[in-house]
Amino acid sequence: MNDVLRALDALPRSTRRIELRHLVNKYNTPSFTEFPRILFEFKDLEYLSISNNEITVIPPEIGQFKKLQELRMGFNEIYKLPPEIGQLTELRVLSVLHNKISELPDEICILPNLCKLDCEFNKLTSLPKNIGNLANLKELNAVANELTTLPDSICRLPECKISVYLNKIKTLPMAFKPMTNIYYGHTPYEKPMFVDTMTMTEFLSALLEVLK
């Protein structure tokens, strides 16, 4: 892809009328350290892969790709995604595996067509609390992060295959216990303990109601 982008960048601006819909980075040398801004001149892209580079920042202009259906940015040095990612309303697949992302923007949760989210091998300490709003999500891969819990809204995704092993999840609310679509690991020891989240105040209040 790198040679292609350099060739496109060398074209006079007046001749840049190429219809480009599918762009893949097949080789990883030489690597980009910045998102290739020449791509923003091709707003009809439907598939974009910038994997296997050394990109650290995704610019907010990413939201300009209104027709983008698949975006692959794995194996980079990305530490943050811009909220404008939520403007990619046609997006079906988002892959950001093997980066340094510690938090996903809440705007991901408003992507109406998202079917697959790959965010394994990052530094995520949590998932967006409204991730359960992704009604069309069929696969969520969050393996090998730093998750200690899961948002309650995940319980609204019973048809989604969810993988969260190699994290730090020790306990989860009892509501997660019936969720057979969540894969915690290869052994019983990796499965979290399901606990009642009722506080002592709530418990005493409920007890008083029973004793009345």
PDB file of C-alpha atoms in Angstrom:
ATOM      1  CA  MET A   1       0.000   0.000   0.000  1.00  0.00           C
ATOM      2  CA  ASN A   2       2.841   2.392   0.801  1.00  0.00           C
ATOM      3  CA  ASP A   3       4.049   2.574  -2.800  1.00  0.00           C
ATOM      4  CA  VAL A   4       0.489   3.113  -4.011  1.00  0.00           C
ATOM      5  CA  LEU A   5      -0.041   6.006  -1.614  1.00  0.00           C
ATOM      6  CA  ARG A   6       3.207   7.641  -2.586  1.00  0.00           C
ATOM      7  CA  ALA A   7       2.215   7.386  -6.243  1.00  0.00           C
ATOM      8  CA  LEU A   8      -1.166   8.938  -5.479  1.00  0.00           C
ATOM      9  CA  ASP A   9       0.460  11.700  -3.477  1.00  0.00           C
ATOM     10  CA  ALA A  10       2.750  12.502  -6.402  1.00  0.00           C
ATOM     11  CA  LEU A  11      -0.195  13.132  -8.724  1.00  0.00           C
ATOM     12  CA  PRO A  12      -1.150  16.763  -9.373  1.00  0.00           C
ATOM     13  CA  ARG A  13      -4.229  17.636  -7.347  1.00  0.00           C
ATOM     14  CA  SER A  14      -6.188  18.437 -10.517  1.00  0.00           C
ATOM     15  CA  THR A  15      -5.773  14.842 -11.767  1.00  0.00           C
ATOM     16  CA  ARG A  16      -6.769  13.058  -8.566  1.00  0.00           C
ATOM     17  CA  ARG A  17     -10.089  11.736  -9.820  1.00  0.00           C
ATOM     18  CA  ILE A  18      -9.433   8.055  -9.219  1.00  0.00           C
ATOM     19  CA  GLU A  19     -12.352   6.007  -7.922  1.00  0.00           C
ATOM     20  CA  LEU A  20     -10.751   4.117  -5.037  1.00  0.00           C
ATOM     21  CA  ARG A  21     -12.960   1.847  -2.945  1.00  0.00           C
ATOM     22  CA  HIS A  22     -10.670  -0.876  -1.618  1.00  0.00           C
ATOM     23  CA  LEU A  23      -7.218  -0.277  -0.146  1.00  0.00           C
ATOM     24  CA  VAL A  24      -5.125  -2.835   1.722  1.00  0.00           C
ATOM     25  CA  ASN A  25      -1.684  -2.625   3.274  1.00  0.00           C
ATOM     26  CA  LYS A  26      -0.318  -6.019   2.256  1.00  0.00           C
ATOM     27  CA  TYR A  27       3.280  -5.440   3.272  1.00  0.00           C
ATOM     28  CA  ASN A  28       4.615  -3.859   6.421  1.00  0.00           C
ATOM     29  CA  THR A  29       7.812  -2.225   5.169  1.00  0.00           C
ATOM     30  CA  PRO A  30       8.464   0.638   5.039  1.00  0.00           C
ATOM     31  CA  SER A  31       6.008   1.585   7.791  1.00  0.00           C
ATOM     32  CA  PHE A  32       3.933   4.722   8.200  1.00  0.00           C
ATOM     33  CA  THR A  33       4.137   6.501  11.535  1.00  0.00           C
ATOM     34  CA  GLU A  34       1.216   8.803  10.705  1.00  0.00           C
ATOM     35  CA  PHE A  35      -2.153   8.173   9.121  1.00  0.00           C
ATOM     36  CA  PRO A  36      -1.723   8.830   5.360  1.00  0.00           C
ATOM     37  CA  ARG A  37      -3.725  12.018   4.869  1.00  0.00           C
ATOM     38  CA  ILE A  38      -3.838  11.489   1.117  1.00  0.00           C
ATOM     39  CA  LEU A  39      -6.561   8.923   1.852  1.00  0.00           C
ATOM     40  CA  PHE A  40      -9.015  11.655   2.824  1.00  0.00           C
ATOM     41  CA  GLU A  41      -9.272  12.587  -0.844  1.00  0.00           C
ATOM     42  CA  PHE A  42     -10.933   9.221  -1.506  1.00  0.00           C
ATOM     43  CA  LYS A  43     -14.090   9.470   0.571  1.00  0.00           C
ATOM     44  CA  ASP A  44     -15.854   6.603  -1.236  1.00  0.00           C
ATOM     45  CA  LEU A  45     -13.631   3.960   0.343  1.00  0.00           C
ATOM     46  CA  GLU A  46     -15.592   0.901   1.446  1.00  0.00           C
ATOM     47  CA  TYR A  47     -12.683  -1.202   2.726  1.00  0.00           C
ATOM     48  CA  LEU A  48      -9.532   0.185   4.307  1.00  0.00           C
ATOM     49  CA  SER A  49      -6.651  -1.667   5.922  1.00  0.00           C
ATOM     50  CA  ILE A  50      -3.738   0.268   7.396  1.00  0.00           C
ATOM     51  CA  SER A  51      -2.541  -2.652   9.515  1.00  0.00           C
ATOM     52  CA  ASN A  52       1.116  -3.444  10.164  1.00  0.00           C
ATOM     53  CA  ASN A  53       2.434   0.094  10.503  1.00  0.00           C
ATOM     54  CA  GLU A  54       3.607   2.296  13.365  1.00  0.00           C
ATOM     55  CA  ILE A  55       0.686   4.721  13.400  1.00  0.00           C
ATOM     56  CA  THR A  56      -0.034   6.215  16.836  1.00  0.00           C
ATOM     57  CA  VAL A  57      -2.947   8.588  16.205  1.00  0.00           C
ATOM     58  CA  ILE A  58      -6.105   8.279  14.122  1.00  0.00           C
ATOM     59  CA  PRO A  59      -7.195  11.798  13.071  1.00  0.00           C
ATOM     60  CA  PRO A  60     -10.797  12.971  13.527  1.00  0.00           C
ATOM     61  CA  GLU A  61     -11.174  13.189   9.743  1.00  0.00           C
ATOM     62  CA  ILE A  62     -11.665   9.415   9.801  1.00  0.00           C
ATOM     63  CA  GLY A  63     -15.351  10.247  10.150  1.00  0.00           C
ATOM     64  CA  GLN A  64     -15.392  11.452   6.530  1.00  0.00           C
ATOM     65  CA  PHE A  65     -15.492   7.895   5.177  1.00  0.00           C
ATOM     66  CA  LYS A  66     -19.283   7.674   5.151  1.00  0.00           C
ATOM     67  CA  LYS A  67     -19.317   4.576   2.922  1.00  0.00           C
ATOM     68  CA  LEU A  68     -16.691   2.615   4.825  1.00  0.00           C
ATOM     69  CA  GLN A  69     -17.845  -0.896   5.721  1.00  0.00           C
ATOM     70  CA  GLU A  70     -14.641  -2.470   6.978  1.00  0.00           C
ATOM     71  CA  LEU A  71     -11.786  -0.729   8.787  1.00  0.00           C
ATOM     72  CA  ARG A  72      -8.700  -2.677   9.843  1.00  0.00           C
ATOM     73  CA  MET A  73      -6.010  -0.922  11.873  1.00  0.00           C
ATOM     74  CA  GLY A  74      -4.362  -3.825  13.680  1.00  0.00           C
ATOM     75  CA  PHE A  75      -0.700  -4.117  14.614  1.00  0.00           C
ATOM     76  CA  ASN A  76       0.041  -0.417  15.002  1.00  0.00           C
ATOM     77  CA  GLU A  77       0.901   1.781  17.987  1.00  0.00           C
ATOM     78  CA  ILE A  78      -2.529   3.431  18.281  1.00  0.00           C
ATOM     79  CA  TYR A  79      -3.346   4.557  21.818  1.00  0.00           C
ATOM     80  CA  LYS A  80      -6.660   6.309  21.223  1.00  0.00           C
ATOM     81  CA  LEU A  81      -9.572   6.355  18.782  1.00  0.00           C
ATOM     82  CA  PRO A  82     -11.341   9.655  18.021  1.00  0.00           C
ATOM     83  CA  PRO A  83     -15.058  10.041  18.813  1.00  0.00           C
ATOM     84  CA  GLU A  84     -15.620  10.699  15.096  1.00  0.00           C
ATOM     85  CA  ILE A  85     -15.408   6.929  14.632  1.00  0.00           C
ATOM     86  CA  GLY A  86     -19.104   7.031  15.499  1.00  0.00           C
ATOM     87  CA  GLN A  87     -19.813   8.809  12.196  1.00  0.00           C
ATOM     88  CA  LEU A  88     -18.999   5.682  10.176  1.00  0.00           C
ATOM     89  CA  THR A  89     -22.625   4.634   9.983  1.00  0.00           C
ATOM     90  CA  GLU A  90     -22.051   1.954   7.312  1.00  0.00           C
ATOM     91  CA  LEU A  91     -19.231   0.267   9.240  1.00  0.00           C
ATOM     92  CA  ARG A  92     -19.681  -3.476   9.738  1.00  0.00           C
ATOM     93  CA  VAL A  93     -16.195  -4.555  10.847  1.00  0.00           C
ATOM     94  CA  LEU A  94     -13.785  -2.631  13.077  1.00  0.00           C
ATOM     95  CA  SER A  95     -10.448  -4.246  13.903  1.00  0.00           C
ATOM     96  CA  VAL A  96      -7.919  -2.537  16.172  1.00  0.00           C
ATOM     97  CA  LEU A  97      -6.179  -5.613  17.566  1.00  0.00           C
ATOM     98  CA  HIS A  98      -2.600  -5.421  18.822  1.00  0.00           C
ATOM     99  CA  ASN A  99      -2.414  -1.714  19.647  1.00  0.00           C
ATOM    100  CA  LYS A 100      -2.073   0.306  22.860  1.00  0.00           C
ATOM    101  CA  ILE A 101      -5.652   1.485  23.297  1.00  0.00           C
ATOM    102  CA  SER A 102      -6.741   1.918  26.917  1.00  0.00           C
ATOM    103  CA  GLU A 103     -10.284   3.110  26.241  1.00  0.00           C
ATOM    104  CA  LEU A 104     -12.797   2.872  23.409  1.00  0.00           C
ATOM    105  CA  PRO A 105     -14.876   5.981  22.688  1.00  0.00           C
ATOM    106  CA  ASP A 106     -18.550   5.799  23.669  1.00  0.00           C
ATOM    107  CA  GLU A 107     -19.406   6.802  20.107  1.00  0.00           C
ATOM    108  CA  ILE A 108     -18.623   3.257  18.973  1.00  0.00           C
ATOM    109  CA  CYS A 109     -21.924   2.305  20.594  1.00  0.00           C
ATOM    110  CA  ILE A 110     -23.939   4.275  18.021  1.00  0.00           C
ATOM    111  CA  LEU A 111     -22.662   2.373  14.979  1.00  0.00           C
ATOM    112  CA  PRO A 112     -25.940   0.844  13.744  1.00  0.00           C
ATOM    113  CA  ASN A 113     -24.440  -1.755  11.390  1.00  0.00           C
ATOM    114  CA  LEU A 114     -21.410  -2.927  13.367  1.00  0.00           C
ATOM    115  CA  CYS A 115     -21.253  -6.739  13.303  1.00  0.00           C
ATOM    116  CA  LYS A 116     -17.714  -7.438  14.458  1.00  0.00           C
ATOM    117  CA  LEU A 117     -15.416  -5.611  16.867  1.00  0.00           C
ATOM    118  CA  ASP A 118     -11.842  -6.854  17.295  1.00  0.00           C
ATOM    119  CA  CYS A 119      -9.959  -5.131  20.101  1.00  0.00           C
ATOM    120  CA  GLU A 120      -7.874  -7.953  21.549  1.00  0.00           C
ATOM    121  CA  PHE A 121      -4.317  -7.432  22.751  1.00  0.00           C
ATOM    122  CA  ASN A 122      -4.691  -3.812  23.796  1.00  0.00           C
ATOM    123  CA  LYS A 123      -4.681  -2.118  27.201  1.00  0.00           C
ATOM    124  CA  LEU A 124      -8.415  -1.728  27.709  1.00  0.00           C
ATOM    125  CA  THR A 125      -9.421  -1.353  31.341  1.00  0.00           C
ATOM    126  CA  SER A 126     -13.126  -1.222  30.492  1.00  0.00           C
ATOM    127  CA  LEU A 127     -15.600  -1.493  27.636  1.00  0.00           C
ATOM    128  CA  PRO A 128     -18.070   1.304  26.775  1.00  0.00           C
ATOM    129  CA  LYS A 129     -21.024   1.131  29.151  1.00  0.00           C
ATOM    130  CA  ASN A 130     -23.533   1.314  26.286  1.00  0.00           C
ATOM    131  CA  ILE A 131     -21.965  -1.419  24.182  1.00  0.00           C
ATOM    132  CA  GLY A 132     -25.224  -3.321  24.532  1.00  0.00           C
ATOM    133  CA  ASN A 133     -26.785  -0.788  22.148  1.00  0.00           C
ATOM    134  CA  LEU A 134     -24.974  -2.476  19.247  1.00  0.00           C
ATOM    135  CA  ALA A 135     -27.993  -4.535  18.249  1.00  0.00           C
ATOM    136  CA  ASN A 136     -26.306  -6.063  15.178  1.00  0.00           C
ATOM    137  CA  LEU A 137     -23.057  -7.041  16.911  1.00  0.00           C
ATOM    138  CA  LYS A 138     -22.318 -10.737  16.351  1.00  0.00           C
ATOM    139  CA  GLU A 139     -18.713 -10.984  17.496  1.00  0.00           C
ATOM    140  CA  LEU A 140     -16.777  -9.094  20.166  1.00  0.00           C
ATOM    141  CA  ASN A 141     -13.147 -10.040  20.723  1.00  0.00           C
ATOM    142  CA  ALA A 142     -11.576  -8.385  23.762  1.00  0.00           C
ATOM    143  CA  VAL A 143      -9.005 -11.048  24.620  1.00  0.00           C
ATOM    144  CA  ALA A 144      -5.786 -10.114  26.431  1.00  0.00           C
ATOM    145  CA  ASN A 145      -6.619  -6.704  27.821  1.00  0.00           C
ATOM    146  CA  GLU A 146      -6.818  -5.383  31.380  1.00  0.00           C
ATOM    147  CA  LEU A 147     -10.563  -5.688  31.923  1.00  0.00           C
ATOM    148  CA  THR A 148     -11.679  -6.183  35.515  1.00  0.00           C
ATOM    149  CA  THR A 149     -15.412  -6.227  34.815  1.00  0.00           C
ATOM    150  CA  LEU A 150     -17.958  -5.994  32.005  1.00  0.00           C
ATOM    151  CA  PRO A 151     -20.680  -3.388  31.484  1.00  0.00           C
ATOM    152  CA  ASP A 152     -24.190  -4.485  32.434  1.00  0.00           C
ATOM    153  CA  SER A 153     -25.459  -3.652  28.951  1.00  0.00           C
ATOM    154  CA  ILE A 154     -23.602  -6.682  27.534  1.00  0.00           C
ATOM    155  CA  CYS A 155     -26.492  -8.735  28.880  1.00  0.00           C
ATOM    156  CA  ARG A 156     -28.513  -7.278  25.998  1.00  0.00           C
ATOM    157  CA  LEU A 157     -26.295  -9.118  23.480  1.00  0.00           C
ATOM    158  CA  PRO A 158     -27.278 -12.779  23.926  1.00  0.00           C
ATOM    159  CA  GLU A 159     -26.637 -13.569  20.236  1.00  0.00           C
ATOM    160  CA  CYS A 160     -23.138 -12.063  20.205  1.00  0.00           C
ATOM    161  CA  LYS A 161     -20.084 -14.304  20.554  1.00  0.00           C
ATOM    162  CA  ILE A 162     -17.994 -12.571  23.225  1.00  0.00           C
ATOM    163  CA  SER A 163     -14.397 -13.539  24.066  1.00  0.00           C
ATOM    164  CA  VAL A 164     -12.809 -11.943  27.138  1.00  0.00           C
ATOM    165  CA  TYR A 165     -10.238 -14.469  28.328  1.00  0.00           C
ATOM    166  CA  LEU A 166      -6.740 -13.399  29.380  1.00  0.00           C
ATOM    167  CA  ASN A 167      -8.118 -10.440  31.318  1.00  0.00           C
ATOM    168  CA  LYS A 168      -8.437  -9.658  35.029  1.00  0.00           C
ATOM    169  CA  ILE A 169     -12.129 -10.378  35.509  1.00  0.00           C
ATOM    170  CA  LYS A 170     -12.595 -12.046  38.903  1.00  0.00           C
ATOM    171  CA  THR A 171     -16.221 -11.299  39.733  1.00  0.00           C
ATOM    172  CA  LEU A 172     -19.331 -10.323  37.797  1.00  0.00           C
ATOM    173  CA  PRO A 173     -22.923  -9.536  38.766  1.00  0.00           C
ATOM    174  CA  MET A 174     -25.265 -12.526  38.946  1.00  0.00           C
ATOM    175  CA  ALA A 175     -27.030 -11.315  35.786  1.00  0.00           C
ATOM    176  CA  PHE A 176     -24.079 -12.581  33.734  1.00  0.00           C
ATOM    177  CA  LYS A 177     -24.346 -16.175  34.952  1.00  0.00           C
ATOM    178  CA  PRO A 178     -26.906 -17.330  32.333  1.00  0.00           C
ATOM    179  CA  MET A 179     -24.889 -15.769  29.490  1.00  0.00           C
ATOM    180  CA  THR A 180     -23.548 -18.833  27.666  1.00  0.00           C
ATOM    181  CA  ASN A 181     -22.223 -16.717  24.783  1.00  0.00           C
ATOM    182  CA  ILE A 182     -19.375 -15.216  26.853  1.00  0.00           C
ATOM    183  CA  TYR A 183     -16.088 -17.139  26.712  1.00  0.00           C
ATOM    184  CA  TYR A 184     -13.910 -16.516  29.758  1.00  0.00           C
ATOM    185  CA  GLY A 185     -11.108 -19.008  29.157  1.00  0.00           C
ATOM    186  CA  HIS A 186      -9.999 -22.588  28.642  1.00  0.00           C
ATOM    187  CA  THR A 187     -10.257 -23.767  32.253  1.00  0.00           C
ATOM    188  CA  PRO A 188     -12.827 -23.428  35.068  1.00  0.00           C
ATOM    189  CA  TYR A 189     -10.273 -21.375  37.017  1.00  0.00           C
ATOM    190  CA  GLU A 190     -10.562 -18.567  34.491  1.00  0.00           C
ATOM    191  CA  LYS A 191     -14.310 -18.258  34.914  1.00  0.00           C
ATOM    192  CA  PRO A 192     -15.269 -15.371  37.227  1.00  0.00           C
ATOM    193  CA  MET A 193     -17.319 -15.706  40.365  1.00  0.00           C
ATOM    194  CA  PHE A 194     -20.875 -14.457  40.005  1.00  0.00           C
ATOM    195  CA  VAL A 195     -21.977 -12.405  42.981  1.00  0.00           C
ATOM    196  CA  ASP A 196     -25.108 -10.641  44.118  1.00  0.00           C
ATOM    197  CA  THR A 197     -24.459  -6.912  43.796  1.00  0.00           C
ATOM    198  CA  MET A 198     -27.045  -5.899  46.390  1.00  0.00           C
ATOM    199  CA  THR A 199     -25.544  -3.420  48.841  1.00  0.00           C
ATOM    200  CA  MET A 200     -25.944  -3.777  52.603  1.00  0.00           C
ATOM    201  CA  THR A 201     -28.404  -0.860  52.623  1.00  0.00           C
ATOM    202  CA  GLU A 202     -30.491  -2.536  49.925  1.00  0.00           C
ATOM    203  CA  PHE A 203     -30.332  -5.829  51.809  1.00  0.00           C
ATOM    204  CA  LEU A 204     -31.525  -4.284  55.080  1.00  0.00           C
ATOM    205  CA  SER A 205     -34.285  -2.417  53.277  1.00  0.00           C
ATOM    206  CA  ALA A 206     -35.480  -5.618  51.618  1.00  0.00           C
ATOM    207  CA  LEU A 207     -35.288  -7.454  54.950  1.00  0.00           C
ATOM    208  CA  LEU A 208     -37.436  -4.813  56.651  1.00  0.00           C
ATOM    209  CA  GLU A 209     -40.035  -5.179  53.904  1.00  0.00           C
ATOM    210  CA  VAL A 210     -40.171  -8.920  54.531  1.00  0.00           C
ATOM    211  CA  LEU A 211     -40.496  -8.466  58.310  1.00  0.00           C
ATOM    212  CA  LYS A 212     -43.356  -5.965  58.074  1.00  0.00           C
TER     213      LYS A 212
END
